[in-house]
Coordinates of C-alpha atoms in Angstrom, one line a residue:
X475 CA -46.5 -6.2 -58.6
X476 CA -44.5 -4.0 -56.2
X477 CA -43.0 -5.6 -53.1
X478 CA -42.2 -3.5 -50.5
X479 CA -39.3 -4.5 -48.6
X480 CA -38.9 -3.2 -45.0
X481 CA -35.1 -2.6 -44.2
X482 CA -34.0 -4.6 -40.7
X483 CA -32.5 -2.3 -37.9
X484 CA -28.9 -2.7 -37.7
X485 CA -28.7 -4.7 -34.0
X486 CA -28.3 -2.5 -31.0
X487 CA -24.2 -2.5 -30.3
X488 CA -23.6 -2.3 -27.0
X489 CA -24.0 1.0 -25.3
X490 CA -20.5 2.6 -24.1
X491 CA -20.3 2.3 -21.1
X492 CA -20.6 5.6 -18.7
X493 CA -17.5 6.5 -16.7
X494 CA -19.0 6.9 -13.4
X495 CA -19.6 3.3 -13.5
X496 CA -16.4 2.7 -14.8
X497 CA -14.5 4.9 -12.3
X498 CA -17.1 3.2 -9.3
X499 CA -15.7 -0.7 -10.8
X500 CA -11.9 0.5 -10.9
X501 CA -12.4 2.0 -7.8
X502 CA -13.5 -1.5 -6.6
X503 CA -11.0 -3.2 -8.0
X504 CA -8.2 -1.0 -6.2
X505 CA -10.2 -0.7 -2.8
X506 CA -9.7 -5.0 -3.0
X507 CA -5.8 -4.8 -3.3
X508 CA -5.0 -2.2 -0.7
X509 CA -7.4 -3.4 1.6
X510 CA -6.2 -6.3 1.8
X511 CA -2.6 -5.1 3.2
X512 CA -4.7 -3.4 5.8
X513 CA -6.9 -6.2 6.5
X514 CA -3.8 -8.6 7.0
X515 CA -2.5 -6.9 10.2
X516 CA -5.4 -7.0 11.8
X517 CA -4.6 -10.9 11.5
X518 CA -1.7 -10.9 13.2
X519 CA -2.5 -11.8 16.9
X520 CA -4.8 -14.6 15.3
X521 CA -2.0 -15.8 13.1
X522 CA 0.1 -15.6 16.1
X523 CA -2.4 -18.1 18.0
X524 CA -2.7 -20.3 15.2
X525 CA -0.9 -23.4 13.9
X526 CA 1.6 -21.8 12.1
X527 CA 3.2 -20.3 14.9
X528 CA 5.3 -17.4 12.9
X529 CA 8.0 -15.8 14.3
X530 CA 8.0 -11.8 14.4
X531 CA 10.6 -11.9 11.0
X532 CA 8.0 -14.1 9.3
X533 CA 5.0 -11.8 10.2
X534 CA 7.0 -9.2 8.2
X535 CA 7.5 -11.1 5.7
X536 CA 3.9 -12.7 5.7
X537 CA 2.8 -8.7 5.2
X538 CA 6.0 -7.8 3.0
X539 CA 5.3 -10.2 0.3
X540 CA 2.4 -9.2 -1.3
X541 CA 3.7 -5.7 -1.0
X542 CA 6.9 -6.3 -2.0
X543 CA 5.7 -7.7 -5.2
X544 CA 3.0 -5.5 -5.8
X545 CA 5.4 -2.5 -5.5
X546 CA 8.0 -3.9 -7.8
X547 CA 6.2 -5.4 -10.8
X548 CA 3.8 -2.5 -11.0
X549 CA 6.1 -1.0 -13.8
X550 CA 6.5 -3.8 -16.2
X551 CA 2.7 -4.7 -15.5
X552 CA 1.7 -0.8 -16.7
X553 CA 4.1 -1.5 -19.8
X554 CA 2.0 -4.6 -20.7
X555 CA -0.7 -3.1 -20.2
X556 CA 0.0 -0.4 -22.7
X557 CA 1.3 -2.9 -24.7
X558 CA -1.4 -5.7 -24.5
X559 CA -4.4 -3.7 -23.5
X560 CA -5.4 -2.8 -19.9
X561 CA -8.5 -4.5 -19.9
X562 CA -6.5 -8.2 -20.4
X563 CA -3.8 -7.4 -18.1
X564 CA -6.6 -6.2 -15.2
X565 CA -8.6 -9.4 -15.6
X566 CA -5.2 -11.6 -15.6
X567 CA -4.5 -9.5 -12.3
X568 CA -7.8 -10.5 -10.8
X569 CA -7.4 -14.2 -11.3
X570 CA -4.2 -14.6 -10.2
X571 CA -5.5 -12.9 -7.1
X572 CA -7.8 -15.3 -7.0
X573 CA -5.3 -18.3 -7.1
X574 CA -2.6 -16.3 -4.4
X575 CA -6.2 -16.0 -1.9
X576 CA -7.0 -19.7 -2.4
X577 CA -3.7 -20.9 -1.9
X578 CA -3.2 -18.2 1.5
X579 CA -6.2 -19.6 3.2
X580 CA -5.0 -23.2 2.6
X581 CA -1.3 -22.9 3.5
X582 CA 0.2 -25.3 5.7
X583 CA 3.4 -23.5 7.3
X584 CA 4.7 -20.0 7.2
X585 CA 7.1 -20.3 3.9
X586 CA 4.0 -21.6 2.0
X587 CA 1.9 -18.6 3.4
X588 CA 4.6 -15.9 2.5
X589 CA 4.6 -17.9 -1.1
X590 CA 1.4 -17.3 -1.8
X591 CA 1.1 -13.9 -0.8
X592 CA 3.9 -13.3 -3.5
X593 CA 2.0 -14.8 -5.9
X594 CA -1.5 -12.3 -4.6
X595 CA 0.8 -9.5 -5.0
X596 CA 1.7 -10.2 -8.9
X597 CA -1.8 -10.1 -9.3
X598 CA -2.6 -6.6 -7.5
X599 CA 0.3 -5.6 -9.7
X600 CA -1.3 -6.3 -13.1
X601 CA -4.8 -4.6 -11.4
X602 CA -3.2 -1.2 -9.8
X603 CA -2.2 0.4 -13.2
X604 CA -4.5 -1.3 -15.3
X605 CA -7.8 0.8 -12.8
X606 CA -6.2 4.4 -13.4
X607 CA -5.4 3.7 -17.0
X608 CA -9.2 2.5 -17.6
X609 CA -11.1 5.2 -15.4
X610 CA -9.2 8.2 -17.1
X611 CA -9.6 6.7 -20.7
X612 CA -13.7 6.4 -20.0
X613 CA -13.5 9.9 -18.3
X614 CA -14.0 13.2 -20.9
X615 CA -11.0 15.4 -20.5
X616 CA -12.8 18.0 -18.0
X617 CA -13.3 14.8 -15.7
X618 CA -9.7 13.4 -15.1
X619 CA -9.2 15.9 -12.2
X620 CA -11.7 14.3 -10.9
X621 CA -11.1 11.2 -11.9
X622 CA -7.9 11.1 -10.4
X623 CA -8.7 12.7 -7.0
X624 CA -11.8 9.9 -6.6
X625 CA -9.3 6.9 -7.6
X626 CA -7.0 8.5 -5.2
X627 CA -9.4 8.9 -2.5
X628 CA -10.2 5.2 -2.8
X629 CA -6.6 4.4 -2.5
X630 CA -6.9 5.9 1.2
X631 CA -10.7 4.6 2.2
X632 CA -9.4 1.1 0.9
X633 CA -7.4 1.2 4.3
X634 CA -10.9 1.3 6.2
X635 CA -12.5 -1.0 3.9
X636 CA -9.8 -3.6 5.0
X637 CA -9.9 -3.1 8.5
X638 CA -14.0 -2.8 8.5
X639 CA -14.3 -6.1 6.2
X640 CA -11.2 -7.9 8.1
X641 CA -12.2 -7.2 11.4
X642 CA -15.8 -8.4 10.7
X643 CA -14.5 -11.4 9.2
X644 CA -11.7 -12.1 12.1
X645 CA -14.1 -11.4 14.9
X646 CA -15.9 -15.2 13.9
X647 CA -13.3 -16.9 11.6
X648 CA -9.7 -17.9 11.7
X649 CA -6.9 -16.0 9.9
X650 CA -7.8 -18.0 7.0
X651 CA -11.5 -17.0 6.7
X652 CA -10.0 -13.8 5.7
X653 CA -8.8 -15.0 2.2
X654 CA -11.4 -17.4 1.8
X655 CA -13.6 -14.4 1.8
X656 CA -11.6 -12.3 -0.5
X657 CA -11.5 -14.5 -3.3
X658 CA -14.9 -14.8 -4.6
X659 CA -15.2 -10.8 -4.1
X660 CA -12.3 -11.0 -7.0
X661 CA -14.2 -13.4 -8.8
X662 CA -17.0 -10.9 -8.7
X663 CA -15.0 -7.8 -10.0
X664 CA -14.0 -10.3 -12.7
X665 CA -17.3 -11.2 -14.0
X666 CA -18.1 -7.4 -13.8
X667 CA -14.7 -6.1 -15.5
X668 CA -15.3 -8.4 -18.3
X669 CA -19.1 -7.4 -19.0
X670 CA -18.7 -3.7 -18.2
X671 CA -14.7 -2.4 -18.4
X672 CA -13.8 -0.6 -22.1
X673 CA -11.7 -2.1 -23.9
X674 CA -8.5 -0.2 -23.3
X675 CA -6.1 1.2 -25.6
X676 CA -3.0 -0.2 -26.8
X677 CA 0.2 1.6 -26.8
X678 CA 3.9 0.2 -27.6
X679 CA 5.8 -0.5 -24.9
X680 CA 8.8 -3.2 -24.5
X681 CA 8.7 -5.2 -21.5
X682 CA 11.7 -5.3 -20.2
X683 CA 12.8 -8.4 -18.3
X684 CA 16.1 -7.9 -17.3
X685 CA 15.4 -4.1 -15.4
X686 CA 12.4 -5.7 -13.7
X687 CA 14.5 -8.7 -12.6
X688 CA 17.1 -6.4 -11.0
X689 CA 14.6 -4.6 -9.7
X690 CA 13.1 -6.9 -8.0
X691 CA 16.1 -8.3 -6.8
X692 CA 17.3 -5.0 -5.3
X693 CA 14.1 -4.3 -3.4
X694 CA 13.9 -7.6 -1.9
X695 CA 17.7 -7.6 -1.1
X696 CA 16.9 -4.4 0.8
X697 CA 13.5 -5.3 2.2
X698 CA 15.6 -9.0 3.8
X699 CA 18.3 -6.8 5.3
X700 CA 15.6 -4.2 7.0
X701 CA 13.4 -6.8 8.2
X702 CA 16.5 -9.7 9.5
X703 CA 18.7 -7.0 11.2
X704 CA 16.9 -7.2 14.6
X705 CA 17.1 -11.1 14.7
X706 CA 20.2 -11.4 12.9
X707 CA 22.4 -8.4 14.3
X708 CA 22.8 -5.0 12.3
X709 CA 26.3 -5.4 12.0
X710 CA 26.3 -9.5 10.9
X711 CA 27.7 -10.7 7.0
X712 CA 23.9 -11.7 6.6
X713 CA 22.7 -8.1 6.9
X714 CA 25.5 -6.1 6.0
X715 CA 25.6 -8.7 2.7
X716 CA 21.8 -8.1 2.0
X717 CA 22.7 -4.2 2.2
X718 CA 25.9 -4.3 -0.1
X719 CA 23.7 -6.6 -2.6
X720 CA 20.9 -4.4 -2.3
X721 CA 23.1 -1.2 -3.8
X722 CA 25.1 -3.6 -5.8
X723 CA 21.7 -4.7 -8.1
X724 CA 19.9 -1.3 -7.5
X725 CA 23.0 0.8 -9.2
X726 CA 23.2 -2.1 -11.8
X727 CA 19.8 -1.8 -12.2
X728 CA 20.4 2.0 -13.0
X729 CA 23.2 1.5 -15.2
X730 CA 21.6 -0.8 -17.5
X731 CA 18.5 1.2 -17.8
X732 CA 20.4 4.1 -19.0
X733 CA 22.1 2.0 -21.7
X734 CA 18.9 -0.1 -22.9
X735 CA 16.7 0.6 -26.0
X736 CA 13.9 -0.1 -24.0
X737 CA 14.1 0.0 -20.6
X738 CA 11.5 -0.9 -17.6
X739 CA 11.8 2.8 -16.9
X740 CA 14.5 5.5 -18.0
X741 CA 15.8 6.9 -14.9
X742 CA 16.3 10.5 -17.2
X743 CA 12.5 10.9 -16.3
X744 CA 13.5 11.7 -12.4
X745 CA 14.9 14.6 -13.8
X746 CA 11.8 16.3 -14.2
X747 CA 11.6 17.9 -11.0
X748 CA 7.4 17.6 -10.5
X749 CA 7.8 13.9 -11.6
X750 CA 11.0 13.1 -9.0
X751 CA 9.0 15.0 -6.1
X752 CA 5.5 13.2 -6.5
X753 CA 7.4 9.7 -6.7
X754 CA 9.5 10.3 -3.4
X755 CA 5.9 12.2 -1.5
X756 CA 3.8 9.5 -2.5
X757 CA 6.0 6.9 -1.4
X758 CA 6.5 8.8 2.1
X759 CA 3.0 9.4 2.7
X760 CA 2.5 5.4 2.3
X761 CA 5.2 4.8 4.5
X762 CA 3.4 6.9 7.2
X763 CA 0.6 5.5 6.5
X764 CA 1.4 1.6 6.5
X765 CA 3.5 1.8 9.6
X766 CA 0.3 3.2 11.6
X767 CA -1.8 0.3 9.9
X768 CA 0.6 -2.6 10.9
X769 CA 0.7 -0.9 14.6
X770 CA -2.2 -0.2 15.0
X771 CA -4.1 -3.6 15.4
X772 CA -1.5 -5.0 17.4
X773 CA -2.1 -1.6 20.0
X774 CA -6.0 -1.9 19.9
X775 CA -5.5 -5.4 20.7
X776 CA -2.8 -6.0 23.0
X777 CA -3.1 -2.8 24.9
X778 CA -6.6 -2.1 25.1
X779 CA -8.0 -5.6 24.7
X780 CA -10.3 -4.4 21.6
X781 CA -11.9 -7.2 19.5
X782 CA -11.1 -8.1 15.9
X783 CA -14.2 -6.5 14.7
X784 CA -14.3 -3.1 17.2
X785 CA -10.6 -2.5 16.4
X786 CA -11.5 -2.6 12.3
X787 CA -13.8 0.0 13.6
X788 CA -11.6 2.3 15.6
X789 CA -9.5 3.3 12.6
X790 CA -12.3 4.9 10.9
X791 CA -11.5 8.6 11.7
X792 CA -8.0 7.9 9.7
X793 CA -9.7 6.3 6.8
X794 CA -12.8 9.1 6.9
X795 CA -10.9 11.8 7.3
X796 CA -8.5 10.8 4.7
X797 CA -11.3 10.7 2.3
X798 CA -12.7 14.2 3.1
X799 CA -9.7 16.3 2.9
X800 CA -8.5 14.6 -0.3
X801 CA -11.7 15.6 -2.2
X802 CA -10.7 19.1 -1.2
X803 CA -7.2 18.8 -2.0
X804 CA -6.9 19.6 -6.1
X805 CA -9.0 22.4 -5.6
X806 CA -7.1 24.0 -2.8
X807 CA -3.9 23.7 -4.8
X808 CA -5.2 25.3 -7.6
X809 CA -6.0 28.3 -5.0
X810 CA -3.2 28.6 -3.5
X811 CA -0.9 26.4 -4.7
X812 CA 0.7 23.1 -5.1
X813 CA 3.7 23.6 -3.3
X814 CA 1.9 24.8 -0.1
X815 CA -0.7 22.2 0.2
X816 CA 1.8 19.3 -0.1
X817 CA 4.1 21.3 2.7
X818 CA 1.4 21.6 4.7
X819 CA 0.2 18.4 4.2
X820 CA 3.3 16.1 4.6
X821 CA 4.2 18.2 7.7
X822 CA 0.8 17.8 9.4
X823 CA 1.2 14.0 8.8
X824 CA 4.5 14.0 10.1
X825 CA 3.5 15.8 13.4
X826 CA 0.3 13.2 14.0
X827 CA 2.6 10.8 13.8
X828 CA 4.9 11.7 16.6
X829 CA 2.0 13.0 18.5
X830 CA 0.9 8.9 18.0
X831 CA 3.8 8.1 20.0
X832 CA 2.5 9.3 23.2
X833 CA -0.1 6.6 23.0
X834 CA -0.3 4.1 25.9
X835 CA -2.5 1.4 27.6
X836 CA -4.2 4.6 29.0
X837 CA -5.1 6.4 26.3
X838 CA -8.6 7.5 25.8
X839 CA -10.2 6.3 22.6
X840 CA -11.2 9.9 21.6
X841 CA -7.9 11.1 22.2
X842 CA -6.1 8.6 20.1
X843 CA -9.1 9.3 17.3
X844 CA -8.7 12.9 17.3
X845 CA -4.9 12.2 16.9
X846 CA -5.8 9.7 14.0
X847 CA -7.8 13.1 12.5
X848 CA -4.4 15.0 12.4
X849 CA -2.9 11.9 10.8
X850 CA -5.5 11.9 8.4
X851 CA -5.7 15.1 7.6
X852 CA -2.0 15.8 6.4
X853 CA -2.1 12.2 4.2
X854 CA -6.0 13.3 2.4
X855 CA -4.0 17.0 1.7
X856 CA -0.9 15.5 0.0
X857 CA -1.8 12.7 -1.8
X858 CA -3.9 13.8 -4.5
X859 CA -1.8 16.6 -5.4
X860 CA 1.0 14.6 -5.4
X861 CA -0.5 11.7 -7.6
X862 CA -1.7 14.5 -10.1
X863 CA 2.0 16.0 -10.3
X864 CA 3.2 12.5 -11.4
X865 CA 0.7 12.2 -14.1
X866 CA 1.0 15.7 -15.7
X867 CA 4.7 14.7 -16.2
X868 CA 4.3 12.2 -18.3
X869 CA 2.6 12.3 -21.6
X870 CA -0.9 10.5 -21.7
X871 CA -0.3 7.9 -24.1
X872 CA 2.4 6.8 -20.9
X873 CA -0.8 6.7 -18.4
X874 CA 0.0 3.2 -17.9
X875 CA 3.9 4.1 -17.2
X876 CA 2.4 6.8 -15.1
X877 CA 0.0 5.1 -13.0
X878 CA 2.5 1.9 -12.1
X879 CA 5.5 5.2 -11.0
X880 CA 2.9 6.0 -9.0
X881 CA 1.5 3.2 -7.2
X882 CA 4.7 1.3 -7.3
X883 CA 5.9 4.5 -4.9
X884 CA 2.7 4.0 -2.8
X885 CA 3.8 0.2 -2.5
X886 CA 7.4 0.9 -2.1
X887 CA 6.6 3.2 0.5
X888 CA 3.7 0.8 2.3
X889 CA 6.6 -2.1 2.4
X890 CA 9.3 0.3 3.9
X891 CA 7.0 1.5 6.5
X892 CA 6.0 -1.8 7.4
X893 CA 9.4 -3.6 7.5
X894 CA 10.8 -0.1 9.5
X895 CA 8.1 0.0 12.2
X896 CA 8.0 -4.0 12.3
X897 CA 11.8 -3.8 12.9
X898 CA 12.2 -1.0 15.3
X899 CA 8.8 -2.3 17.5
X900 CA 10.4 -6.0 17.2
X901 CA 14.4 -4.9 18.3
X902 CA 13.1 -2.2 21.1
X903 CA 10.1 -5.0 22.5
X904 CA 12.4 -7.9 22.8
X905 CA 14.7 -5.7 25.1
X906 CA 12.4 -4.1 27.0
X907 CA 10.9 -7.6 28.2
X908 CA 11.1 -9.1 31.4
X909 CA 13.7 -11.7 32.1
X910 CA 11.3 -13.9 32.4
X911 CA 9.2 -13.7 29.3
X912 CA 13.0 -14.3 27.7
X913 CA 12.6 -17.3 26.0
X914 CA 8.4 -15.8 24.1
X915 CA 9.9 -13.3 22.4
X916 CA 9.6 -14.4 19.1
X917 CA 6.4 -12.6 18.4
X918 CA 4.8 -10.0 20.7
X919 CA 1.9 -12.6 20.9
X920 CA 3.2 -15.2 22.2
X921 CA 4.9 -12.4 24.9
X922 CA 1.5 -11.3 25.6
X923 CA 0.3 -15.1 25.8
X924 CA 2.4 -15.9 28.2
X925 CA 2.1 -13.1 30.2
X926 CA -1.3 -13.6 30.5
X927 CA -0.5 -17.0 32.6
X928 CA 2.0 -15.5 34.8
X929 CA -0.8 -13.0 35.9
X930 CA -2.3 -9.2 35.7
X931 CA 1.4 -7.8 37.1
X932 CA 3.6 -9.7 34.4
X933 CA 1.1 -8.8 31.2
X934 CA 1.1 -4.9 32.4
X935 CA 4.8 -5.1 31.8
X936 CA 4.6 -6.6 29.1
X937 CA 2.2 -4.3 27.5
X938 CA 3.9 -1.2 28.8
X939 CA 7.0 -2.5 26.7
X940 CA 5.2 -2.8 23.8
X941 CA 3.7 0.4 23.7
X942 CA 7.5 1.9 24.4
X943 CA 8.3 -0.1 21.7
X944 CA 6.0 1.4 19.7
X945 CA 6.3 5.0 21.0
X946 CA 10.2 4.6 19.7
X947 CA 8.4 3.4 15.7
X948 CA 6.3 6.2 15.7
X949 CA 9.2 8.6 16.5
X950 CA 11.9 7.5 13.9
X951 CA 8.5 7.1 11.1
X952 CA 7.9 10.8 12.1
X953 CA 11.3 11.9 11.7
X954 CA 11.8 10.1 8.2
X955 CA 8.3 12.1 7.1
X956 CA 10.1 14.9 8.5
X957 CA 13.6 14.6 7.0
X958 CA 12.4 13.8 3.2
X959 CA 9.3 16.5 3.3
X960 CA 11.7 19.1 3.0
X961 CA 13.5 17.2 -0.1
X962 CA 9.9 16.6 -1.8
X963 CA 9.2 20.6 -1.1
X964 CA 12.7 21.8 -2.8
X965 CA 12.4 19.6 -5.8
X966 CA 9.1 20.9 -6.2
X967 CA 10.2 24.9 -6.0
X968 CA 13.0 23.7 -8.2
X969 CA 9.9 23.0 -10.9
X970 CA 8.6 26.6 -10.3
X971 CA 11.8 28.0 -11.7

């Protein structure tokens, strides 16, 4: 007798997954960590009111440290994750973000607060690089234009996703309600990273603990002494000492790089001209646009008496338009060049932001919108182009290298902005105050507070000195746009040669 044996189908494996849906999850994931910078300032007068009672340094600081630590372990977290696989190092990111949300909504004082920021910006670190690297591996090689100029994009409408979702949440919650809504969002994206992300490729890379320590060191040193020399005194051994250590650790940090086998990152790369000049633009575009965020709540709410919610709403032209132009931006490069859309674009920016500076308490809402449109327009033309110049410098078995230069620029930048605006609204405010609001100045809330009881007269002066204050921020964040445009447009005709 014959038996016939019938051979079992091998099981299903699991199909690949597509990279649209991978690009739409990374996309997530990075919309979660820059939205929550933007989200944070709209916090500020609440945080102000609250328990903590921050002064104006620690405000900078409470914003500064999740930056600051983003910006400056974004390198060695894209090493690791070319080392160790992306996919790891992006789920590691997410539940450390996790933890540093948790522990924000249930701090006690401002030192804990800043603390735990820190700790929710080591974990953005790990996610930023980890997103690009994972999107562009899913993504056939016709695609990575694209990919880049969506994951871009969603760098810029993160900023309106922050200030949407924060002002929603602020408008019915204390300060903390913020974080305790962020953190199961991360949980989410971690659930759906795990089932859904590829697993991504491995590539040798050396972490390099020494270069990211000095690092580190350096940025902070120079972060303390931007962000203390109103309170402290420009000129004091405190500020002048952070300064010195600051250049001290940064050249150190230089030096050693150029002598180690494997360094956090060689500085020789910089000199590749297209490489140098999309570092130093990206950076300055973030610097533009992160001093308008951390303004910009405290305007809408001070000096036009917007709600938490309406003033999340407000910033949508910058965060729309942003989104529009930059899906037009690769394209019109390839037209008519690279060079001329980022000129145009970094000098558009730089011009909405000194035309920002004429803002006051009487400033139509249109008006200040359509300004927000020029704003938005030069930041949505430069960034792409500038993000896709760092990339095609590197080769792509570096993506991970790539991606961290690139956002580590964009955090750089965000915490410069923030810590120059914060200190040049903070030094010109508390001058510009009554005598007799002398003794609030330590954050412009409590100012305003306490204007409010002395009467309609006193809290007009008050809010006139704050938007002079701010007119001044505006003005030197224009000029510095201004200034280092024209170095980011040689060093990119200096690649052309």
């Amino acid at each position: 007798m014959t038996v016939t044996t019938t051979a079992r189908p091998a099981p299903p494996s699991r199909p690949a997954p597509r990279s649209g849906g991978v690009l739409a999850l990374m996309s997530a994931c990075v919309v979660l960590t820059i939205a929550l910078v933007a989200a944070i300032n709209l916090a500020i007068p609440k945080l102000n009111n609250g328990s903590l009672h921050p002064s104006s340094t620690q405000l900078l600081w409470i914003v500064d440290a999740y930056v600051i630590v983003f910006a400056c372990l974004l390198i060695p977290a894209g090493a690791l994750g070319d080392r160790y696989g992306r996919k790891g190092a992006l789920l590691t990111g997410l539940a450390l973000f996790t933890v540093g949300c948790l522990g924000s909504a249930l701090a006690a004082d401002a030192t804990v607060l800043i603390a735990a920021r820190a700790v929710t910006g080591a974990g953005a670190a790990l996610i930023m690089p980890a997103t690009l690297s994972l999107a562009l591996q899913s993504a056939p090689p016709e695609r990575r234009p694209h990919t880049i100029a969506v994951w871009t994009a969603a760098t810029g409408a993160a900023g309106m996703a922050g200030n949407l979702g924060g002002g929603l949440v602020l408008q019915y919650l204390p300060w903390q309600g913020l974080f305790w809504c962020v953190a199961p969002v991360a949980l989410v994206l971690f659930a759906l990273t795990a089932r859904y992300a590829p697993r991504g490729e491995h590539h040798h890379a050396d972490p390099d603990v020494v270069g990211t320590v000095l690092l580190v060191l350096g940025f902070v040193a120079l972060l303390f002494g931007v962000i203390e020399g109103p309170e402290n005194g420009w000129t004091s051994a405190t500020v002048l000492g952070a300064f010195a250590a600051a250049a001290v650790v940064l050249t150190g940090f230089v030096v050693y790089a150029l002598r180690a086998a494997h360094p956090l990152i060689d500085p020789r790369v910089f000199t590749v001209p297209r490489l140098r000049a999309g570092v130093l633009g990206v950076a300055l575009t973030f610097f533009g646009l992160f001093a308008v965020f951390f303004v910009n709540a405290q305007y809408l709410q001070y000096a036009k008496g917007y709600s938490p919610a309406l003033t999340g709403l407000a910033i949508g032209p910058l965060a729309n338009g942003m989104l529009v132009v930059s899906r037009h931006s690769i394209p019109l490069g390839e037209r008519i060049g690279v060079r001329r859309v980022i000129t145009a674009g970094l000098l558009v920016l730089a011009a909405g932001l000194a035309l920002l500076s004429f803002a006051d308490a009487d400033t139509s809402y249109p008006l200040y919108a359509a300004v927000f449109l020029v704003t938005a327009t030069g930041m949505g033309l430069s960034m792409p182009m500038l993000s896709v110049s760092i990339l095609g410098a590197l080769p792509h078995s570096r993506a991970g290298l790539g991606s961290g230069l690139g956002s580590a620029a964009r955090e750089i930048g965000s915490a410069l902005g923030v810590a120059v605006m914060g200190t040049v609204l903070t030094g010109r405010f508390t001058d510009r105050l009554p005598d007799s609001l002398g003794g609030h100045a330590d954050s412009a809330g409590e100012a305003m507070a306490a204007a409010r009881a002395l009467g309609p007269e006193e809290h007009a002066r008050v809010v006139t000195a704050f938007t002079d204050a701010m007119a001044v921020g505006f003005r030197v964040t224009a000029a510095v746009v201004a200034v280092l445009a024209v170095v980011v447009v040689l060093w990119f005709r200096e690649e052309k040669r």
